[in-house]
């Protein structure tokens, strides 16, 4: 299987690969237009007669993590070409995925499809397994070296990037069949019940592994904190688990904090955050019972800090806050600014502590919060969401996976799913590395402009012309409101003109999926 030049045209006017790793592409058809029918898939029938009657599913103590995972993979019947999944709740502190593929390589299996919920720079050692054929390709959000590797065209299959909700959708709809799921768990019992909010490696929740545990043919839980049955509270159910591997350490929870989960110190970016908070206040979005979500970027975290102070001044309490949780949302919960955090991912250790200690801090999964093929989800209930982007264009389309040079260096995460809120605001500095962020056409289309309501830079806010209600509501605000074409001209003048277009080959290296399982854009190989 090789990369392809053959393409289809989507409704958004983007060329996408005609086939994705041997499967015919369903091109993007517009927001809310692709509504498939049929039944969800299911995991194979298993009989408890084939499992220990005493509930002890532990793998024998045969050595280090790699040695134990070799036993687990052999018992799972690993074969060439299978799909192996992992989750990313440890972010850059994950220790399981590298050992997992060390074990697979020692067993001599080839052409595995790795299906992580995301991968990070800590997974750079897996490049050698892409080179030697142990891993055929990756279908999951890629941050750092693995994304750069894909951009070079070296990966034999197409990378496939999905949102968090899109990943759950792809599994439940049968677009991705998981053969073996290997799920790190900070605490578990011998039966396979597992949680992430306690234990020496506590990382918060395990929601990104939920679909894997429910739909995979074979499920392996890996833990460094075995507790007596039953593990309470459990986030993954032992009913869905085949084996339990007990190791010395599954992850480094200090690494769930990264550069993208710290408040910015840049004066320009703090100004963006403050202006967004003022806009939310001045337009009447901030009122008793409202709900919001802020992304994990430095600007969006600062927005939450400013918003809390405006809520304090106005005596306003939120109805609920949607996480990724962090210390700033925890402070809002514990100081009474919201009764509930509905948490999809924990971004620091204060979030982990709060989930363990506060009844109002609830763990969720992409099934409840983001899955487009469900009977509703939390994303559309939010009054306002503030997110980042690598690029935006004059039609309010946005990109979060590539930079202006075309390199694939970021994942989608929950970003696409959050666009369905009642007001979506993208916080972007006007210039990155002296390159304008507002373009005539984004390099990669990840979110359609019809779902983006406001673009905020340090020069002011641009409101989508379709949102006449927001334009009217903002008339009394002192926050600068600009037309996006005027802002683009101002930024180009500052930078000395239009940015150079990236040098790209015809060959596709990745496909960007929309929340409904269609393909919204393709990513092409970067020419050196």
mmCIF file with all atom_site columns, N, CA and C in Angstrom, residues 253-292:
data_model
loop_
_atom_site.group_PDB
_atom_site.id
_atom_site.type_symbol
_atom_site.label_atom_id
_atom_site.label_alt_id
_atom_site.label_comp_id
_atom_site.label_asym_id
_atom_site.label_entity_id
_atom_site.label_seq_id
_atom_site.pdbx_PDB_ins_code
_atom_site.Cartn_x
_atom_site.Cartn_y
_atom_site.Cartn_z
_atom_site.occupancy
_atom_site.B_iso_or_equiv
_atom_site.pdbx_formal_charge
_atom_site.auth_seq_id
_atom_site.auth_comp_id
_atom_site.auth_asym_id
_atom_site.auth_atom_id
_atom_site.pdbx_PDB_model_num
ATOM 1   N N  . UNK A 1 253 ? 2.870   11.495 35.242 1.00 0.00 ? 253 UNK A N  1
ATOM 2   C CA . UNK A 1 253 ? 1.769   12.448 35.206 1.00 0.00 ? 253 UNK A CA 1
ATOM 3   C C  . UNK A 1 253 ? 2.206   13.902 35.174 1.00 0.00 ? 253 UNK A C  1
ATOM 4   N N  . UNK A 1 254 ? 3.459   14.190 35.564 1.00 0.00 ? 254 UNK A N  1
ATOM 5   C CA . UNK A 1 254 ? 3.915   15.578 35.495 1.00 0.00 ? 254 UNK A CA 1
ATOM 6   C C  . UNK A 1 254 ? 3.965   16.067 34.051 1.00 0.00 ? 254 UNK A C  1
ATOM 7   N N  . UNK A 1 255 ? 4.017   15.128 33.097 1.00 0.00 ? 255 UNK A N  1
ATOM 8   C CA . UNK A 1 255 ? 4.133   15.488 31.686 1.00 0.00 ? 255 UNK A CA 1
ATOM 9   C C  . UNK A 1 255 ? 2.774   15.662 31.001 1.00 0.00 ? 255 UNK A C  1
ATOM 10  N N  . UNK A 1 256 ? 1.681   15.540 31.757 1.00 0.00 ? 256 UNK A N  1
ATOM 11  C CA . UNK A 1 256 ? 0.408   15.910 31.132 1.00 0.00 ? 256 UNK A CA 1
ATOM 12  C C  . UNK A 1 256 ? 0.338   17.418 30.951 1.00 0.00 ? 256 UNK A C  1
ATOM 13  N N  . UNK A 1 257 ? 1.205   18.144 31.673 1.00 0.00 ? 257 UNK A N  1
ATOM 14  C CA . UNK A 1 257 ? 1.360   19.583 31.458 1.00 0.00 ? 257 UNK A CA 1
ATOM 15  C C  . UNK A 1 257 ? 2.387   19.767 30.355 1.00 0.00 ? 257 UNK A C  1
ATOM 16  N N  . UNK A 1 258 ? 2.070   20.600 29.378 1.00 0.00 ? 258 UNK A N  1
ATOM 17  C CA . UNK A 1 258 ? 3.013   20.864 28.288 1.00 0.00 ? 258 UNK A CA 1
ATOM 18  C C  . UNK A 1 258 ? 3.013   22.355 28.008 1.00 0.00 ? 258 UNK A C  1
ATOM 19  N N  . UNK A 1 259 ? 3.788   22.756 27.004 1.00 0.00 ? 259 UNK A N  1
ATOM 20  C CA . UNK A 1 259 ? 3.828   24.167 26.632 1.00 0.00 ? 259 UNK A CA 1
ATOM 21  C C  . UNK A 1 259 ? 2.484   24.712 26.213 1.00 0.00 ? 259 UNK A C  1
ATOM 22  N N  . UNK A 1 260 ? 1.595   23.842 25.758 1.00 0.00 ? 260 UNK A N  1
ATOM 23  C CA . UNK A 1 260 ? 0.274   24.303 25.321 1.00 0.00 ? 260 UNK A CA 1
ATOM 24  C C  . UNK A 1 260 ? -0.721  24.367 26.458 1.00 0.00 ? 260 UNK A C  1
ATOM 25  N N  . UNK A 1 261 ? -0.319  23.986 27.668 1.00 0.00 ? 261 UNK A N  1
ATOM 26  C CA . UNK A 1 261 ? -1.265  24.016 28.782 1.00 0.00 ? 261 UNK A CA 1
ATOM 27  C C  . UNK A 1 261 ? -0.762  24.923 29.901 1.00 0.00 ? 261 UNK A C  1
ATOM 28  N N  . UNK A 1 262 ? -0.077  26.005 29.518 1.00 0.00 ? 262 UNK A N  1
ATOM 29  C CA . UNK A 1 262 ? 0.360   27.018 30.470 1.00 0.00 ? 262 UNK A CA 1
ATOM 30  C C  . UNK A 1 262 ? -0.144  28.384 30.014 1.00 0.00 ? 262 UNK A C  1
ATOM 31  N N  . UNK A 1 263 ? -0.516  29.212 30.951 1.00 0.00 ? 263 UNK A N  1
ATOM 32  C CA . UNK A 1 263 ? -1.011  30.549 30.631 1.00 0.00 ? 263 UNK A CA 1
ATOM 33  C C  . UNK A 1 263 ? 0.095   31.361 29.965 1.00 0.00 ? 263 UNK A C  1
ATOM 34  N N  . UNK A 1 264 ? -0.258  32.063 28.895 1.00 0.00 ? 264 UNK A N  1
ATOM 35  C CA . UNK A 1 264 ? 0.718   32.875 28.188 1.00 0.00 ? 264 UNK A CA 1
ATOM 36  C C  . UNK A 1 264 ? 1.222   34.018 29.062 1.00 0.00 ? 264 UNK A C  1
ATOM 37  N N  . UNK A 1 265 ? 2.470   34.417 28.842 1.00 0.00 ? 265 UNK A N  1
ATOM 38  C CA . UNK A 1 265 ? 3.027   35.599 29.490 1.00 0.00 ? 265 UNK A CA 1
ATOM 39  C C  . UNK A 1 265 ? 3.237   36.738 28.501 1.00 0.00 ? 265 UNK A C  1
ATOM 40  N N  . UNK A 1 266 ? 2.920   36.486 27.233 1.00 0.00 ? 266 UNK A N  1
ATOM 41  C CA . UNK A 1 266 ? 3.095   37.499 26.195 1.00 0.00 ? 266 UNK A CA 1
ATOM 42  C C  . UNK A 1 266 ? 2.078   38.627 26.373 1.00 0.00 ? 266 UNK A C  1
ATOM 43  N N  . UNK A 1 267 ? 2.514   39.885 26.417 1.00 0.00 ? 267 UNK A N  1
ATOM 44  C CA . UNK A 1 267 ? 1.556   40.995 26.541 1.00 0.00 ? 267 UNK A CA 1
ATOM 45  C C  . UNK A 1 267 ? 0.528   41.015 25.423 1.00 0.00 ? 267 UNK A C  1
ATOM 46  N N  . UNK A 1 268 ? 0.944   40.753 24.186 1.00 0.00 ? 268 UNK A N  1
ATOM 47  C CA . UNK A 1 268 ? -0.002  40.749 23.065 1.00 0.00 ? 268 UNK A CA 1
ATOM 48  C C  . UNK A 1 268 ? -1.053  39.663 23.235 1.00 0.00 ? 268 UNK A C  1
ATOM 49  N N  . UNK A 1 269 ? -0.618  38.500 23.662 1.00 0.00 ? 269 UNK A N  1
ATOM 50  C CA . UNK A 1 269 ? -1.557  37.389 23.785 1.00 0.00 ? 269 UNK A CA 1
ATOM 51  C C  . UNK A 1 269 ? -2.461  37.553 25.021 1.00 0.00 ? 269 UNK A C  1
ATOM 52  N N  . UNK A 1 270 ? -1.931  38.164 26.054 1.00 0.00 ? 270 UNK A N  1
ATOM 53  C CA . UNK A 1 270 ? -2.781  38.484 27.196 1.00 0.00 ? 270 UNK A CA 1
ATOM 54  C C  . UNK A 1 270 ? -3.856  39.503 26.803 1.00 0.00 ? 270 UNK A C  1
ATOM 55  N N  . UNK A 1 271 ? -3.490  40.437 25.911 1.00 0.00 ? 271 UNK A N  1
ATOM 56  C CA . UNK A 1 271 ? -4.470  41.412 25.422 1.00 0.00 ? 271 UNK A CA 1
ATOM 57  C C  . UNK A 1 271 ? -5.580  40.709 24.640 1.00 0.00 ? 271 UNK A C  1
ATOM 58  N N  . UNK A 1 272 ? -5.211  39.716 23.829 1.00 0.00 ? 272 UNK A N  1
ATOM 59  C CA . UNK A 1 272 ? -6.228  38.947 23.100 1.00 0.00 ? 272 UNK A CA 1
ATOM 60  C C  . UNK A 1 272 ? -7.179  38.294 24.086 1.00 0.00 ? 272 UNK A C  1
ATOM 61  N N  . UNK A 1 273 ? -6.635  37.644 25.110 1.00 0.00 ? 273 UNK A N  1
ATOM 62  C CA . UNK A 1 273 ? -7.456  36.948 26.095 1.00 0.00 ? 273 UNK A CA 1
ATOM 63  C C  . UNK A 1 273 ? -8.383  37.912 26.830 1.00 0.00 ? 273 UNK A C  1
ATOM 64  N N  . UNK A 1 274 ? -7.844  39.070 27.203 1.00 0.00 ? 274 UNK A N  1
ATOM 65  C CA . UNK A 1 274 ? -8.654  40.050 27.929 1.00 0.00 ? 274 UNK A CA 1
ATOM 66  C C  . UNK A 1 274 ? -9.778  40.589 27.057 1.00 0.00 ? 274 UNK A C  1
ATOM 67  N N  . UNK A 1 275 ? -9.475  40.871 25.794 1.00 0.00 ? 275 UNK A N  1
ATOM 68  C CA . UNK A 1 275 ? -10.504 41.387 24.888 1.00 0.00 ? 275 UNK A CA 1
ATOM 69  C C  . UNK A 1 275 ? -11.616 40.369 24.651 1.00 0.00 ? 275 UNK A C  1
ATOM 70  N N  . UNK A 1 276 ? -11.260 39.092 24.571 1.00 0.00 ? 276 UNK A N  1
ATOM 71  C CA . UNK A 1 276 ? -12.295 38.061 24.386 1.00 0.00 ? 276 UNK A CA 1
ATOM 72  C C  . UNK A 1 276 ? -13.195 38.002 25.610 1.00 0.00 ? 276 UNK A C  1
ATOM 73  N N  . UNK A 1 277 ? -12.593 38.049 26.787 1.00 0.00 ? 277 UNK A N  1
ATOM 74  C CA . UNK A 1 277 ? -13.393 38.015 28.012 1.00 0.00 ? 277 UNK A CA 1
ATOM 75  C C  . UNK A 1 277 ? -14.325 39.222 28.082 1.00 0.00 ? 277 UNK A C  1
ATOM 76  N N  . UNK A 1 278 ? -13.829 40.395 27.691 1.00 0.00 ? 278 UNK A N  1
ATOM 77  C CA . UNK A 1 278 ? -14.679 41.593 27.664 1.00 0.00 ? 278 UNK A CA 1
ATOM 78  C C  . UNK A 1 278 ? -15.816 41.427 26.659 1.00 0.00 ? 278 UNK A C  1
ATOM 79  N N  . UNK A 1 279 ? -15.501 40.841 25.514 1.00 0.00 ? 279 UNK A N  1
ATOM 80  C CA . UNK A 1 279 ? -16.518 40.620 24.479 1.00 0.00 ? 279 UNK A CA 1
ATOM 81  C C  . UNK A 1 279 ? -17.621 39.702 24.998 1.00 0.00 ? 279 UNK A C  1
ATOM 82  N N  . UNK A 1 280 ? -17.229 38.617 25.669 1.00 0.00 ? 280 UNK A N  1
ATOM 83  C CA . UNK A 1 280 ? -18.211 37.680 26.226 1.00 0.00 ? 280 UNK A CA 1
ATOM 84  C C  . UNK A 1 280 ? -19.078 38.391 27.264 1.00 0.00 ? 280 UNK A C  1
ATOM 85  N N  . UNK A 1 281 ? -18.453 39.245 28.066 1.00 0.00 ? 281 UNK A N  1
ATOM 86  C CA . UNK A 1 281 ? -19.207 40.021 29.060 1.00 0.00 ? 281 UNK A CA 1
ATOM 87  C C  . UNK A 1 281 ? -20.128 41.043 28.389 1.00 0.00 ? 281 UNK A C  1
ATOM 88  N N  . UNK A 1 282 ? -19.571 41.831 27.466 1.00 0.00 ? 282 UNK A N  1
ATOM 89  C CA . UNK A 1 282 ? -20.309 42.966 26.910 1.00 0.00 ? 282 UNK A CA 1
ATOM 90  C C  . UNK A 1 282 ? -21.454 42.552 25.995 1.00 0.00 ? 282 UNK A C  1
ATOM 91  N N  . UNK A 1 283 ? -21.339 41.388 25.360 1.00 0.00 ? 283 UNK A N  1
ATOM 92  C CA . UNK A 1 283 ? -22.396 40.942 24.447 1.00 0.00 ? 283 UNK A CA 1
ATOM 93  C C  . UNK A 1 283 ? -23.514 40.197 25.162 1.00 0.00 ? 283 UNK A C  1
ATOM 94  N N  . UNK A 1 284 ? -23.391 40.040 26.467 1.00 0.00 ? 284 UNK A N  1
ATOM 95  C CA . UNK A 1 284 ? -24.447 39.383 27.225 1.00 0.00 ? 284 UNK A CA 1
ATOM 96  C C  . UNK A 1 284 ? -24.364 37.876 27.253 1.00 0.00 ? 284 UNK A C  1
ATOM 97  N N  . UNK A 1 285 ? -23.299 37.312 26.682 1.00 0.00 ? 285 UNK A N  1
ATOM 98  C CA . UNK A 1 285 ? -23.125 35.853 26.760 1.00 0.00 ? 285 UNK A CA 1
ATOM 99  C C  . UNK A 1 285 ? -22.892 35.444 28.208 1.00 0.00 ? 285 UNK A C  1
ATOM 100 N N  . UNK A 1 286 ? -22.099 36.260 28.913 1.00 0.00 ? 286 UNK A N  1
ATOM 101 C CA . UNK A 1 286 ? -21.816 35.999 30.329 1.00 0.00 ? 286 UNK A CA 1
ATOM 102 C C  . UNK A 1 286 ? -23.019 36.423 31.165 1.00 0.00 ? 286 UNK A C  1
ATOM 103 N N  . UNK A 1 287 ? -23.774 35.456 31.607 1.00 0.00 ? 287 UNK A N  1
ATOM 104 C CA . UNK A 1 287 ? -24.933 35.711 32.463 1.00 0.00 ? 287 UNK A CA 1
ATOM 105 C C  . UNK A 1 287 ? -25.161 34.477 33.314 1.00 0.00 ? 287 UNK A C  1
ATOM 106 N N  . UNK A 1 288 ? -25.982 34.604 34.345 1.00 0.00 ? 288 UNK A N  1
ATOM 107 C CA . UNK A 1 288 ? -26.215 33.474 35.235 1.00 0.00 ? 288 UNK A CA 1
ATOM 108 C C  . UNK A 1 288 ? -26.658 32.241 34.453 1.00 0.00 ? 288 UNK A C  1
ATOM 109 N N  . UNK A 1 289 ? -25.972 31.123 34.728 1.00 0.00 ? 289 UNK A N  1
ATOM 110 C CA . UNK A 1 289 ? -26.332 29.860 34.098 1.00 0.00 ? 289 UNK A CA 1
ATOM 111 C C  . UNK A 1 289 ? -25.685 29.600 32.769 1.00 0.00 ? 289 UNK A C  1
ATOM 112 N N  . UNK A 1 290 ? -24.830 30.532 32.288 1.00 0.00 ? 290 UNK A N  1
ATOM 113 C CA . UNK A 1 290 ? -24.183 30.292 30.988 1.00 0.00 ? 290 UNK A CA 1
ATOM 114 C C  . UNK A 1 290 ? -23.128 29.199 31.127 1.00 0.00 ? 290 UNK A C  1
ATOM 115 N N  . UNK A 1 291 ? -22.664 28.697 29.984 1.00 0.00 ? 291 UNK A N  1
ATOM 116 C CA . UNK A 1 291 ? -21.655 27.636 29.984 1.00 0.00 ? 291 UNK A CA 1
ATOM 117 C C  . UNK A 1 291 ? -20.550 28.003 29.006 1.00 0.00 ? 291 UNK A C  1
ATOM 118 N N  . UNK A 1 292 ? -19.343 27.543 29.301 1.00 0.00 ? 292 UNK A N  1
ATOM 119 C CA . UNK A 1 292 ? -18.229 27.853 28.408 1.00 0.00 ? 292 UNK A CA 1
ATOM 120 C C  . UNK A 1 292 ? -17.186 26.749 28.451 1.00 0.00 ? 292 UNK A C  1
#
